[in-house]
Short mmCIF file of C-alpha atoms in Angstrom, two decimals:
data_model
loop_
_atom_site.label_atom_id
_atom_site.label_comp_id
_atom_site.label_asym_id
_atom_site.label_seq_id
_atom_site.Cartn_x
_atom_site.Cartn_y
_atom_site.Cartn_z
CA MET B 1274 -40.74 -19.40 -43.37
CA PRO B 1275 -41.40 -16.54 -40.93
CA GLN B 1276 -45.01 -15.40 -40.73
CA ASP B 1277 -46.17 -12.11 -42.23
CA THR B 1278 -47.13 -10.04 -39.16
CA PHE B 1279 -46.54 -10.24 -35.42
CA ASP B 1280 -48.13 -9.02 -32.21
CA LEU B 1281 -44.72 -8.06 -30.76
CA VAL B 1282 -41.90 -6.54 -32.79
CA ILE B 1283 -38.46 -5.82 -31.31
CA ALA B 1284 -36.38 -3.20 -33.12
CA ALA B 1285 -32.69 -3.02 -32.17
CA ASN B 1286 -29.57 -1.92 -33.99
CA ARG B 1287 -28.29 -5.50 -34.25
CA LEU B 1288 -29.89 -8.88 -34.65
CA PRO B 1289 -29.31 -11.20 -31.67
CA VAL B 1290 -27.03 -13.41 -33.80
CA ASP B 1291 -23.71 -13.10 -35.66
CA ARG B 1292 -22.64 -14.81 -38.88
CA VAL B 1293 -19.60 -17.02 -38.19
CA ARG B 1294 -17.64 -19.78 -39.95
CA GLU B 1295 -17.90 -23.27 -38.49
CA GLY B 1296 -16.56 -26.39 -40.18
CA GLY B 1297 -16.11 -24.60 -43.47
CA ARG B 1298 -19.67 -23.26 -43.59
CA SER B 1299 -21.37 -20.04 -42.56
CA VAL B 1300 -23.79 -20.28 -39.60
CA TRP B 1301 -25.64 -17.93 -37.26
CA ARG B 1302 -24.53 -17.96 -33.62
CA ARG B 1303 -26.06 -16.17 -30.62
CA SER B 1304 -24.36 -12.81 -30.03
CA PRO B 1305 -22.71 -11.85 -26.73
CA GLY B 1306 -23.92 -8.74 -24.94
CA GLY B 1307 -26.40 -7.53 -22.39
CA LEU B 1308 -29.32 -6.79 -24.72
CA VAL B 1309 -29.29 -10.22 -26.33
CA THR B 1310 -28.96 -11.96 -22.97
CA ALA B 1311 -31.85 -9.94 -21.56
CA MET B 1312 -34.20 -10.21 -24.53
CA GLU B 1313 -33.60 -13.89 -25.34
CA SER B 1314 -35.79 -15.09 -22.50
CA VAL B 1315 -38.31 -12.28 -23.10
CA MET B 1316 -38.91 -13.43 -26.68
CA SER B 1317 -39.16 -17.11 -25.76
CA GLY B 1318 -42.68 -18.40 -26.39
CA ARG B 1319 -43.97 -15.08 -27.73
CA ASP B 1320 -45.44 -14.36 -31.16
CA GLY B 1321 -42.65 -11.95 -31.95
CA ALA B 1322 -40.17 -10.74 -34.54
CA TRP B 1323 -36.78 -9.08 -34.10
CA ILE B 1324 -35.49 -6.61 -36.68
CA GLY B 1325 -31.91 -5.43 -36.80
CA TRP B 1326 -28.71 -5.19 -38.81
CA SER B 1327 -26.91 -8.47 -39.52
CA GLY B 1328 -23.47 -6.95 -38.86
CA VAL B 1329 -22.34 -7.16 -42.50
CA PRO B 1330 -22.65 -4.21 -44.92
CA GLY B 1331 -24.61 -4.67 -48.11
CA LYS B 1332 -27.81 -6.45 -49.06
CA ALA B 1333 -29.73 -7.84 -46.10
CA PRO B 1334 -30.16 -11.63 -45.84
CA ALA B 1335 -33.68 -13.01 -46.11
CA ALA B 1336 -35.74 -13.36 -42.93
CA PHE B 1337 -35.07 -16.57 -41.00
CA GLU B 1338 -35.88 -18.43 -37.79
CA GLN B 1339 -33.26 -18.89 -35.08
CA GLY B 1340 -33.70 -20.09 -31.50
CA GLY B 1341 -37.47 -19.81 -31.70
CA MET B 1342 -37.33 -16.18 -32.91
CA SER B 1343 -38.30 -14.75 -36.30
CA LEU B 1344 -35.36 -12.58 -37.36
CA HIS B 1345 -35.65 -9.89 -40.04
CA PRO B 1346 -32.37 -8.28 -41.15
CA VAL B 1347 -32.24 -4.58 -42.08
CA ALA B 1348 -29.72 -3.59 -44.75
CA LEU B 1349 -26.94 -1.07 -44.06
CA SER B 1350 -24.50 0.05 -46.73
CA ALA B 1351 -20.81 0.48 -45.92
CA GLU B 1352 -21.33 4.24 -45.97
CA GLU B 1353 -24.23 3.95 -43.50
CA VAL B 1354 -22.14 1.80 -41.19
CA ARG B 1355 -19.50 4.53 -41.26
CA ASP B 1356 -21.87 7.49 -40.86
CA TYR B 1357 -24.91 6.19 -38.93
CA TYR B 1358 -23.22 3.62 -36.68
CA GLU B 1359 -19.57 4.57 -36.26
CA GLY B 1360 -20.28 8.24 -36.79
CA PHE B 1361 -23.48 9.63 -35.31
CA SER B 1362 -24.29 6.76 -32.95
CA ASN B 1363 -20.82 6.10 -31.54
CA ALA B 1364 -18.79 9.25 -32.14
CA SER B 1365 -21.60 11.76 -31.47
CA LEU B 1366 -24.25 10.22 -29.18
CA TRP B 1367 -22.24 7.66 -27.19
CA PRO B 1368 -19.64 10.08 -25.76
CA LEU B 1369 -22.25 12.79 -25.19
CA TYR B 1370 -24.50 10.40 -23.26
CA HIS B 1371 -21.53 9.17 -21.20
CA ASP B 1372 -20.62 12.50 -19.62
CA VAL B 1373 -18.24 13.53 -22.45
CA ILE B 1374 -15.45 11.27 -21.15
CA VAL B 1375 -14.24 11.58 -24.74
CA PRO B 1376 -15.35 14.72 -26.64
CA PRO B 1377 -18.17 14.00 -29.13
CA THR B 1378 -17.81 14.84 -32.80
CA PHE B 1379 -20.72 16.23 -34.81
CA ARG B 1380 -21.05 16.05 -38.60
CA ARG B 1381 -24.15 16.81 -40.63
CA ARG B 1382 -23.48 13.86 -42.95
CA TRP B 1383 -23.61 11.51 -39.97
CA GLN B 1384 -26.90 12.95 -38.79
CA SER B 1385 -28.41 12.58 -42.26
CA ALA B 1386 -27.40 8.90 -42.36
CA TYR B 1387 -28.90 8.40 -38.88
CA ASP B 1388 -32.19 9.89 -40.09
CA GLY B 1389 -32.27 7.59 -43.12
CA VAL B 1390 -31.47 4.41 -41.20
CA ASN B 1391 -34.04 5.21 -38.50
CA ARG B 1392 -36.67 5.63 -41.22
CA ARG B 1393 -35.75 2.25 -42.70
CA PHE B 1394 -36.14 0.59 -39.30
CA ALA B 1395 -39.50 2.30 -38.80
CA GLU B 1396 -40.76 1.18 -42.22
CA THR B 1397 -39.62 -2.40 -41.57
CA ALA B 1398 -41.34 -2.47 -38.17
CA ALA B 1399 -44.51 -0.98 -39.66
CA GLY B 1400 -44.61 -3.75 -42.25
CA LEU B 1401 -44.16 -6.55 -39.71
CA ALA B 1402 -46.50 -5.36 -36.96
CA ALA B 1403 -50.02 -6.76 -36.84
CA LYS B 1404 -52.94 -4.38 -36.23
CA ASN B 1405 -52.73 -2.86 -32.73
CA ALA B 1406 -49.44 -4.69 -32.13
CA THR B 1407 -46.72 -3.67 -29.68
CA VAL B 1408 -43.38 -2.44 -31.01
CA TRP B 1409 -40.49 -2.27 -28.55
CA VAL B 1410 -37.62 -0.11 -29.81
CA HIS B 1411 -34.21 -0.33 -28.18
CA ASP B 1412 -31.43 2.10 -27.47
CA TYR B 1413 -29.72 5.25 -28.61
CA GLN B 1414 -29.18 4.19 -32.24
CA LEU B 1415 -32.95 4.30 -32.93
CA GLN B 1416 -34.21 7.39 -31.14
CA GLN B 1417 -36.18 8.71 -34.10
CA VAL B 1418 -37.98 5.44 -34.81
CA PRO B 1419 -40.90 6.01 -32.37
CA GLN B 1420 -42.15 9.19 -34.07
CA LEU B 1421 -41.52 7.88 -37.60
CA LEU B 1422 -43.38 4.69 -36.72
CA ARG B 1423 -46.30 6.58 -35.19
CA GLU B 1424 -46.68 8.55 -38.42
CA LEU B 1425 -46.80 5.28 -40.39
CA ARG B 1426 -48.90 3.23 -37.96
CA PRO B 1427 -50.87 5.25 -35.39
CA ASP B 1428 -52.65 2.07 -34.27
CA LEU B 1429 -49.48 0.63 -32.70
CA ARG B 1430 -48.47 0.65 -29.07
CA ILE B 1431 -44.87 1.96 -29.16
CA GLY B 1432 -42.25 1.69 -26.42
CA TRP B 1433 -38.57 2.58 -26.31
CA PHE B 1434 -35.91 1.55 -23.81
CA ASN B 1435 -32.59 3.30 -23.28
CA HIS B 1436 -29.80 0.92 -22.29
CA ILE B 1437 -27.27 3.70 -21.68
CA PRO B 1438 -27.46 6.85 -19.53
CA PHE B 1439 -29.47 9.84 -20.67
CA PRO B 1440 -27.38 12.96 -20.07
CA PRO B 1441 -28.20 16.09 -18.08
CA VAL B 1442 -29.74 18.82 -20.19
CA GLU B 1443 -26.54 20.90 -19.91
CA LEU B 1444 -24.73 18.19 -21.88
CA PHE B 1445 -27.62 17.09 -24.11
CA MET B 1446 -28.16 20.63 -25.41
CA GLN B 1447 -24.77 20.44 -27.18
CA LEU B 1448 -26.29 18.00 -29.68
CA PRO B 1449 -27.08 19.79 -32.97
CA ALA B 1450 -30.01 17.40 -33.55
CA ARG B 1451 -31.38 17.79 -30.03
CA ASP B 1452 -34.92 18.91 -30.95
CA ALA B 1453 -35.34 16.18 -33.57
CA MET B 1454 -34.04 13.58 -31.10
CA LEU B 1455 -36.55 14.60 -28.43
CA ARG B 1456 -39.44 14.73 -30.89
CA GLY B 1457 -38.46 11.31 -32.20
CA LEU B 1458 -38.69 9.82 -28.72
CA LEU B 1459 -41.97 11.56 -27.96
CA GLY B 1460 -43.62 9.42 -30.62
CA ALA B 1461 -43.54 6.57 -28.10
CA ASP B 1462 -46.29 5.84 -25.58
CA PHE B 1463 -43.77 4.84 -22.92
CA LEU B 1464 -40.04 5.49 -22.53
CA GLY B 1465 -38.04 3.28 -20.18
CA PHE B 1466 -34.75 4.35 -18.62
CA GLN B 1467 -32.24 2.57 -16.41
CA ARG B 1468 -32.40 5.07 -13.54
CA ARG B 1469 -34.87 7.63 -12.28
CA THR B 1470 -32.23 10.30 -12.88
CA ASP B 1471 -32.10 9.41 -16.58
CA ALA B 1472 -35.89 9.73 -16.94
CA GLN B 1473 -35.76 13.08 -15.13
CA ASN B 1474 -32.97 14.27 -17.42
CA PHE B 1475 -35.15 13.48 -20.44
CA LEU B 1476 -38.17 15.28 -18.97
CA ARG B 1477 -36.07 18.33 -18.14
CA ALA B 1478 -34.69 18.38 -21.68
CA CYS B 1479 -38.25 18.38 -23.09
CA ARG B 1480 -39.30 21.14 -20.71
CA GLN B 1481 -36.32 23.39 -21.45
CA LEU B 1482 -35.55 22.71 -25.11
CA LEU B 1483 -38.97 22.27 -26.72
CA VAL B 1484 -40.37 25.59 -25.60
CA ASP B 1485 -41.60 26.40 -29.13
CA ASP B 1486 -43.44 23.07 -29.56
CA ASP B 1487 -46.34 23.92 -27.24
CA ILE B 1488 -45.78 20.82 -25.15
CA SER B 1489 -46.26 20.53 -21.41
CA VAL B 1490 -44.57 18.26 -18.88
CA LYS B 1491 -46.61 17.22 -15.86
CA ALA B 1492 -45.00 14.79 -13.41
CA ASP B 1493 -43.53 12.05 -15.64
CA VAL B 1494 -45.76 12.62 -18.68
CA VAL B 1495 -45.10 14.83 -21.72
CA HIS B 1496 -48.29 16.16 -23.32
CA ALA B 1497 -48.21 17.09 -27.02
CA PRO B 1498 -50.60 19.57 -28.68
CA ASP B 1499 -52.30 16.79 -30.69
CA GLY B 1500 -53.33 15.02 -27.48
CA HIS B 1501 -50.61 12.36 -27.57
CA GLU B 1502 -49.03 11.59 -24.21
CA CYS B 1503 -45.62 10.03 -23.60
CA ARG B 1504 -44.62 8.76 -20.16
CA ALA B 1505 -40.96 8.43 -19.07
CA ALA B 1506 -39.95 6.31 -16.08
CA ALA B 1507 -37.17 4.13 -14.70
CA VAL B 1508 -37.41 0.41 -15.44
CA PRO B 1509 -33.91 -0.96 -14.73
CA ILE B 1510 -32.90 -3.91 -16.86
CA SER B 1511 -31.75 -7.22 -15.39
CA ILE B 1512 -30.56 -10.71 -16.29
CA ASP B 1513 -31.73 -14.30 -16.50
CA THR B 1514 -30.77 -14.89 -12.88
CA ALA B 1515 -31.97 -18.48 -12.64
CA GLY B 1516 -30.23 -19.40 -15.87
CA MET B 1517 -26.87 -18.02 -14.71
CA ALA B 1518 -27.23 -19.55 -11.24
CA GLU B 1519 -28.02 -22.97 -12.71
CA LEU B 1520 -25.15 -22.73 -15.18
CA ALA B 1521 -22.70 -21.75 -12.43
CA GLU B 1522 -23.65 -24.87 -10.42
CA THR B 1523 -23.09 -27.37 -13.25
CA SER B 1524 -20.20 -29.78 -12.84
CA GLY B 1525 -18.61 -28.59 -16.09
CA VAL B 1526 -18.49 -24.96 -14.97
CA GLN B 1527 -17.31 -25.89 -11.47
CA GLU B 1528 -14.53 -28.05 -12.88
CA ARG B 1529 -13.49 -25.35 -15.33
CA ALA B 1530 -13.42 -22.76 -12.52
CA ALA B 1531 -11.04 -24.98 -10.52
CA GLU B 1532 -8.93 -25.45 -13.64
CA ILE B 1533 -8.68 -21.68 -14.19
CA ARG B 1534 -7.38 -21.19 -10.65
CA LYS B 1535 -4.92 -24.06 -11.09
CA GLN B 1536 -3.63 -22.61 -14.37
CA LEU B 1537 -2.91 -19.37 -12.51
CA GLY B 1538 -1.01 -21.18 -9.77
CA ASN B 1539 -3.94 -21.45 -7.31
CA PRO B 1540 -3.56 -17.89 -6.04
CA GLU B 1541 -4.86 -16.92 -2.63
CA HIS B 1542 -6.92 -14.16 -4.22
CA LEU B 1543 -8.25 -14.07 -7.79
CA LEU B 1544 -9.63 -10.77 -9.09
CA LEU B 1545 -11.66 -10.47 -12.30
CA GLY B 1546 -12.76 -7.76 -14.72
CA ILE B 1547 -14.98 -8.41 -17.75
CA ASP B 1548 -15.82 -5.48 -20.00
CA ARG B 1549 -16.18 -4.36 -23.57
CA LEU B 1550 -12.98 -2.56 -24.50
CA ASP B 1551 -14.51 0.90 -24.17
CA TYR B 1552 -13.24 4.13 -22.64
CA THR B 1553 -16.35 4.35 -20.45
CA LYS B 1554 -15.56 1.09 -18.61
CA GLY B 1555 -12.77 2.44 -16.42
CA ILE B 1556 -10.29 -0.30 -17.36
CA ARG B 1557 -7.34 2.12 -17.33
CA HIS B 1558 -8.28 3.46 -13.89
CA ARG B 1559 -8.68 -0.10 -12.56
CA LEU B 1560 -5.27 -1.12 -13.90
CA LYS B 1561 -3.71 2.04 -12.47
CA ALA B 1562 -5.04 1.14 -9.01
CA LEU B 1563 -3.76 -2.43 -9.26
CA GLU B 1564 -0.40 -1.32 -10.63
CA GLU B 1565 0.13 0.93 -7.62
CA MET B 1566 -0.99 -1.81 -5.23
CA TYR B 1567 1.51 -4.28 -6.71
CA ARG B 1568 4.26 -1.67 -6.67
CA GLU B 1569 3.55 -0.63 -3.08
CA GLY B 1570 3.37 -4.21 -1.87
CA THR B 1571 -0.30 -4.00 -0.92
CA LEU B 1572 -0.83 -6.89 -3.31
CA ASP B 1573 1.59 -9.79 -3.62
CA PRO B 1574 1.90 -10.64 -7.34
CA THR B 1575 2.47 -14.31 -6.48
CA GLU B 1576 -0.67 -14.57 -4.33
CA THR B 1577 -3.09 -12.09 -5.95
CA LYS B 1578 -3.82 -12.54 -9.66
CA PHE B 1579 -6.05 -10.47 -11.92
CA ILE B 1580 -7.85 -11.56 -15.09
CA GLN B 1581 -9.02 -8.78 -17.39
CA VAL B 1582 -11.30 -9.81 -20.25
CA ALA B 1583 -11.70 -6.99 -22.77
CA THR B 1584 -14.19 -7.87 -25.51
CA PRO B 1585 -13.30 -6.17 -28.83
CA SER B 1586 -15.50 -3.17 -29.59
CA ARG B 1587 -15.71 -0.58 -32.40
CA GLU B 1588 -12.05 -1.03 -33.20
CA ARG B 1589 -12.11 1.19 -36.30
CA LEU B 1590 -12.73 4.30 -34.19
CA ASP B 1591 -9.68 6.29 -33.06
CA ALA B 1592 -10.83 6.54 -29.44
CA TYR B 1593 -11.06 2.75 -29.21
CA GLN B 1594 -7.69 2.19 -30.84
CA HIS B 1595 -6.24 4.58 -28.27
CA ILE B 1596 -7.77 2.81 -25.27
CA LYS B 1597 -6.65 -0.57 -26.64
CA SER B 1598 -3.07 0.66 -26.92
CA GLU B 1599 -3.08 2.20 -23.43
CA VAL B 1600 -4.52 -0.92 -21.79
CA GLU B 1601 -2.02 -3.20 -23.51
CA GLN B 1602 0.90 -0.96 -22.51
CA THR B 1603 -0.23 -0.86 -18.88
CA VAL B 1604 -0.70 -4.63 -18.68
CA GLY B 1605 2.73 -5.11 -20.24
CA ARG B 1606 4.32 -2.73 -17.74
CA ILE B 1607 2.70 -4.43 -14.73
CA ASN B 1608 3.72 -7.89 -15.89
CA GLY B 1609 7.18 -6.71 -16.86
CA GLU B 1610 7.79 -5.35 -13.37
CA HIS B 1611 6.12 -8.08 -11.31
CA ALA B 1612 5.99 -11.38 -13.25
CA ILE B 1613 8.04 -14.24 -11.81
CA PHE B 1614 9.27 -16.87 -14.29
CA GLY B 1615 6.25 -17.00 -16.57
CA ALA B 1616 3.68 -16.29 -13.85
CA PRO B 1617 2.32 -12.81 -14.66
CA PRO B 1618 0.06 -11.14 -12.09
CA VAL B 1619 -2.28 -9.89 -14.87
CA THR B 1620 -3.82 -12.15 -17.50
CA TYR B 1621 -5.21 -10.00 -20.32
CA LEU B 1622 -7.66 -11.60 -22.76
CA HIS B 1623 -8.75 -9.46 -25.71
CA ARG B 1624 -11.51 -11.65 -27.17
CA SER B 1625 -15.04 -12.87 -26.61
CA PHE B 1626 -15.87 -16.01 -24.66
CA PRO B 1627 -18.88 -18.35 -24.65
CA ARG B 1628 -21.33 -18.10 -21.78
CA GLU B 1629 -20.03 -21.27 -20.09
CA GLU B 1630 -16.48 -19.90 -19.92
CA MET B 1631 -17.73 -16.58 -18.54
CA ALA B 1632 -19.66 -18.44 -15.86
CA ALA B 1633 -16.53 -20.40 -14.94
CA MET B 1634 -14.57 -17.17 -14.56
CA PHE B 1635 -17.32 -15.74 -12.34
CA VAL B 1636 -17.22 -18.85 -10.12
CA ALA B 1637 -13.42 -18.83 -9.97
CA ALA B 1638 -13.09 -15.15 -8.99
CA ASP B 1639 -12.94 -14.11 -5.34
CA VAL B 1640 -13.44 -10.43 -6.19
CA MET B 1641 -15.17 -8.93 -9.23
CA LEU B 1642 -14.04 -5.43 -10.26
CA VAL B 1643 -16.78 -3.50 -12.09
CA THR B 1644 -15.52 0.08 -12.21
CA PRO B 1645 -16.97 2.02 -15.17
CA LEU B 1646 -16.66 5.78 -15.30
CA ARG B 1647 -20.29 5.80 -16.49
CA ASP B 1648 -22.66 2.94 -17.27
CA GLY B 1649 -26.39 2.71 -17.78
CA MET B 1650 -26.65 -0.53 -15.78
CA ASN B 1651 -23.82 -3.09 -16.14
CA LEU B 1652 -25.24 -6.58 -16.36
CA VAL B 1653 -21.86 -8.23 -15.73
CA ALA B 1654 -22.14 -7.12 -12.08
CA LYS B 1655 -25.54 -8.84 -11.82
CA GLU B 1656 -24.27 -11.97 -13.56
CA TYR B 1657 -21.40 -12.28 -11.07
CA VAL B 1658 -23.87 -11.97 -8.19
CA ALA B 1659 -26.16 -14.56 -9.79
CA ALA B 1660 -23.21 -16.99 -9.97
CA HIS B 1661 -22.58 -16.60 -6.21
CA ASP B 1662 -25.05 -16.88 -3.36
CA HIS B 1663 -22.74 -16.88 -0.34
CA SER B 1664 -19.18 -16.20 -1.52
CA GLY B 1665 -17.28 -13.65 -3.55
CA ALA B 1666 -17.15 -9.88 -3.36
CA LEU B 1667 -18.23 -7.19 -5.81
CA VAL B 1668 -16.34 -3.90 -6.13
CA LEU B 1669 -18.75 -1.64 -8.01
CA SER B 1670 -18.53 1.87 -9.41
CA GLU B 1671 -20.93 4.45 -8.01
CA PHE B 1672 -21.53 5.58 -11.60
CA THR B 1673 -23.36 2.44 -12.72
CA GLY B 1674 -27.08 1.89 -12.70
CA ALA B 1675 -26.37 -1.36 -10.84
CA ALA B 1676 -25.10 0.62 -7.85
CA ASN B 1677 -28.70 1.72 -7.16
CA GLU B 1678 -29.72 -1.92 -6.70
CA LEU B 1679 -26.62 -3.76 -5.45
CA LYS B 1680 -26.18 -1.67 -2.35
CA GLN B 1681 -24.24 -4.37 -0.47
CA SER B 1682 -21.38 -4.20 -2.98
CA TYR B 1683 -18.13 -2.42 -2.17
CA LEU B 1684 -18.88 0.91 -3.85
CA CYS B 1685 -16.06 3.03 -5.22
CA ASN B 1686 -15.36 6.19 -7.20
CA PRO B 1687 -13.07 4.96 -10.00
CA HIS B 1688 -11.76 8.50 -10.56
CA ASP B 1689 -10.34 8.43 -7.01
CA ILE B 1690 -7.49 5.95 -7.36
CA ALA B 1691 -6.49 6.12 -3.69
CA ARG B 1692 -9.99 5.31 -2.44
CA THR B 1693 -10.46 2.66 -5.11
CA LYS B 1694 -7.31 0.94 -3.83
CA ARG B 1695 -8.69 1.00 -0.30
CA THR B 1696 -12.01 -0.39 -1.51
CA ILE B 1697 -10.30 -3.27 -3.32
CA THR B 1698 -8.29 -4.00 -0.17
CA ARG B 1699 -11.49 -4.05 1.91
CA ALA B 1700 -13.10 -6.51 -0.47
CA ILE B 1701 -10.05 -8.79 -0.49
CA GLU B 1702 -9.63 -8.73 3.29
CA ALA B 1703 -13.31 -9.06 4.21
CA SER B 1704 -14.17 -12.04 6.38
CA PRO B 1705 -16.07 -14.97 4.87
CA GLU B 1706 -19.04 -14.03 7.07
CA GLU B 1707 -19.14 -10.44 5.78
CA ARG B 1708 -18.84 -11.57 2.16
CA ALA B 1709 -21.61 -14.12 2.63
CA ARG B 1710 -23.94 -11.58 4.22
CA ARG B 1711 -23.40 -9.04 1.45
CA MET B 1712 -23.63 -11.57 -1.37
CA ARG B 1713 -26.81 -13.20 -0.08
CA ALA B 1714 -28.55 -9.83 0.05
CA MET B 1715 -27.50 -8.99 -3.51
CA HIS B 1716 -28.39 -12.48 -4.72
CA ARG B 1717 -31.93 -12.04 -3.36
CA GLN B 1718 -32.16 -8.70 -5.18
CA VAL B 1719 -31.26 -10.14 -8.60
CA GLN B 1720 -33.49 -13.16 -7.98
CA ARG B 1721 -36.53 -10.98 -7.32
CA HIS B 1722 -35.75 -8.49 -10.06
CA ASP B 1723 -34.71 -10.68 -12.99
CA VAL B 1724 -35.09 -10.13 -16.71
CA GLN B 1725 -38.65 -11.46 -16.78
CA HIS B 1726 -39.61 -9.02 -14.03
CA TRP B 1727 -38.01 -6.20 -16.06
CA ALA B 1728 -39.83 -7.16 -19.26
CA GLU B 1729 -43.16 -7.53 -17.50
CA ARG B 1730 -42.74 -4.13 -15.83
CA PHE B 1731 -41.85 -2.46 -19.11
CA LEU B 1732 -44.65 -4.06 -21.11
CA SER B 1733 -47.25 -3.43 -18.38
CA ASN B 1734 -46.20 0.22 -18.24
CA LEU B 1735 -46.49 0.38 -22.02
CA ALA B 1736 -49.90 -1.29 -22.01
CA ALA B 1737 -51.15 1.13 -19.33
CA ALA B 1738 -50.03 4.24 -21.23
CA PRO B 1739 -52.96 6.38 -22.41
CA ARG B 1740 -53.74 6.24 -26.11
CA GLN B 1741 -54.18 9.24 -28.34
CA PRO B 1742 -57.89 10.12 -28.62
#
């Protein structure tokens, strides 16, 4: 049985596991995704608990142990899934925080559900945290938890990390709940963001929108009238670099990578994209560029193949159904025009894959295309680099947090299709020496700044934050 209280409590929207059917029985399996990958090694060996939704509406399962972690499910009703998660989190906050690529929708019922769920998370964390414990809250779904938790347990050290961008104040001020959202975050001792720009956007929002709250912002610290101080700074997330590098070198992954290339006809060039099926990921722009390159003859469909993995995401929302339909139509058009006797230039895979298969695809690919329109970090780019130390090429959007660190990638503006095409061509045609030089530099970067480095930086910043007198 899980213990009663813990020195470290992680609060995230989802648990790091999913309930699946195997051999006629229901079991918990590790979830895909950047947060789980990043936090798995952070939690290893620590006296910690993870609270989150199980992914199924209704009564929460009892607490349980999995992979050395104590997991504590939080219940969400079907209505709360609709209003808190699909509504306020993903139809209001997500598009607003991603530069309004899709217009956000605001409904008071959604905001009310968000408030209620955030309070439930705060109460659960308060009950699990030992005296003077550290609580690390994650992401945009739980922005009110820090203040609610501080009201319940002022003895706690509270941190929050934003995995997505934080928008400029000119966009953020559209949010009807903007003041409550800022006050909720200011309950933390330390706020971590992916980029310095994101932290600055938050500080500007506090300075401009909380003018009636008698707060002051000095450098990177927000000072509240009661003496509480909240610091905001960039602490970019990373990956388990050593784990991915070791996995990529195993004989099983190497053999599978060779098999993937063989199944595709051993093309001269193999391009790869791996994304959640989300309108922020730039999949349509990427396919548009490739479609034109095949049509113009820049790419030979018999010699240059492209694999696009699109992991299912939020498929009940209209915007996601629309992007799914557009991507499928574009892939069908490209293959209809350029396939030769069952050998399509684009292989489209709309499903999740285990980590070993992802590693094999990384190893197999000559060029990785990571071209989001907006992304807080993008850990797939770092995973591809970790799987290569002297080969491969990374085409990377300027609008990712990863672009600030992986400066030897082939940077592109995915909105500029013509320049994106030229960038892809440069990456494909680069000499082995140029690719090796670029990849080695990026590999050193992700080796030095891995997930453990990220966690230690965040937790040391949190521990150093001044406490309320």
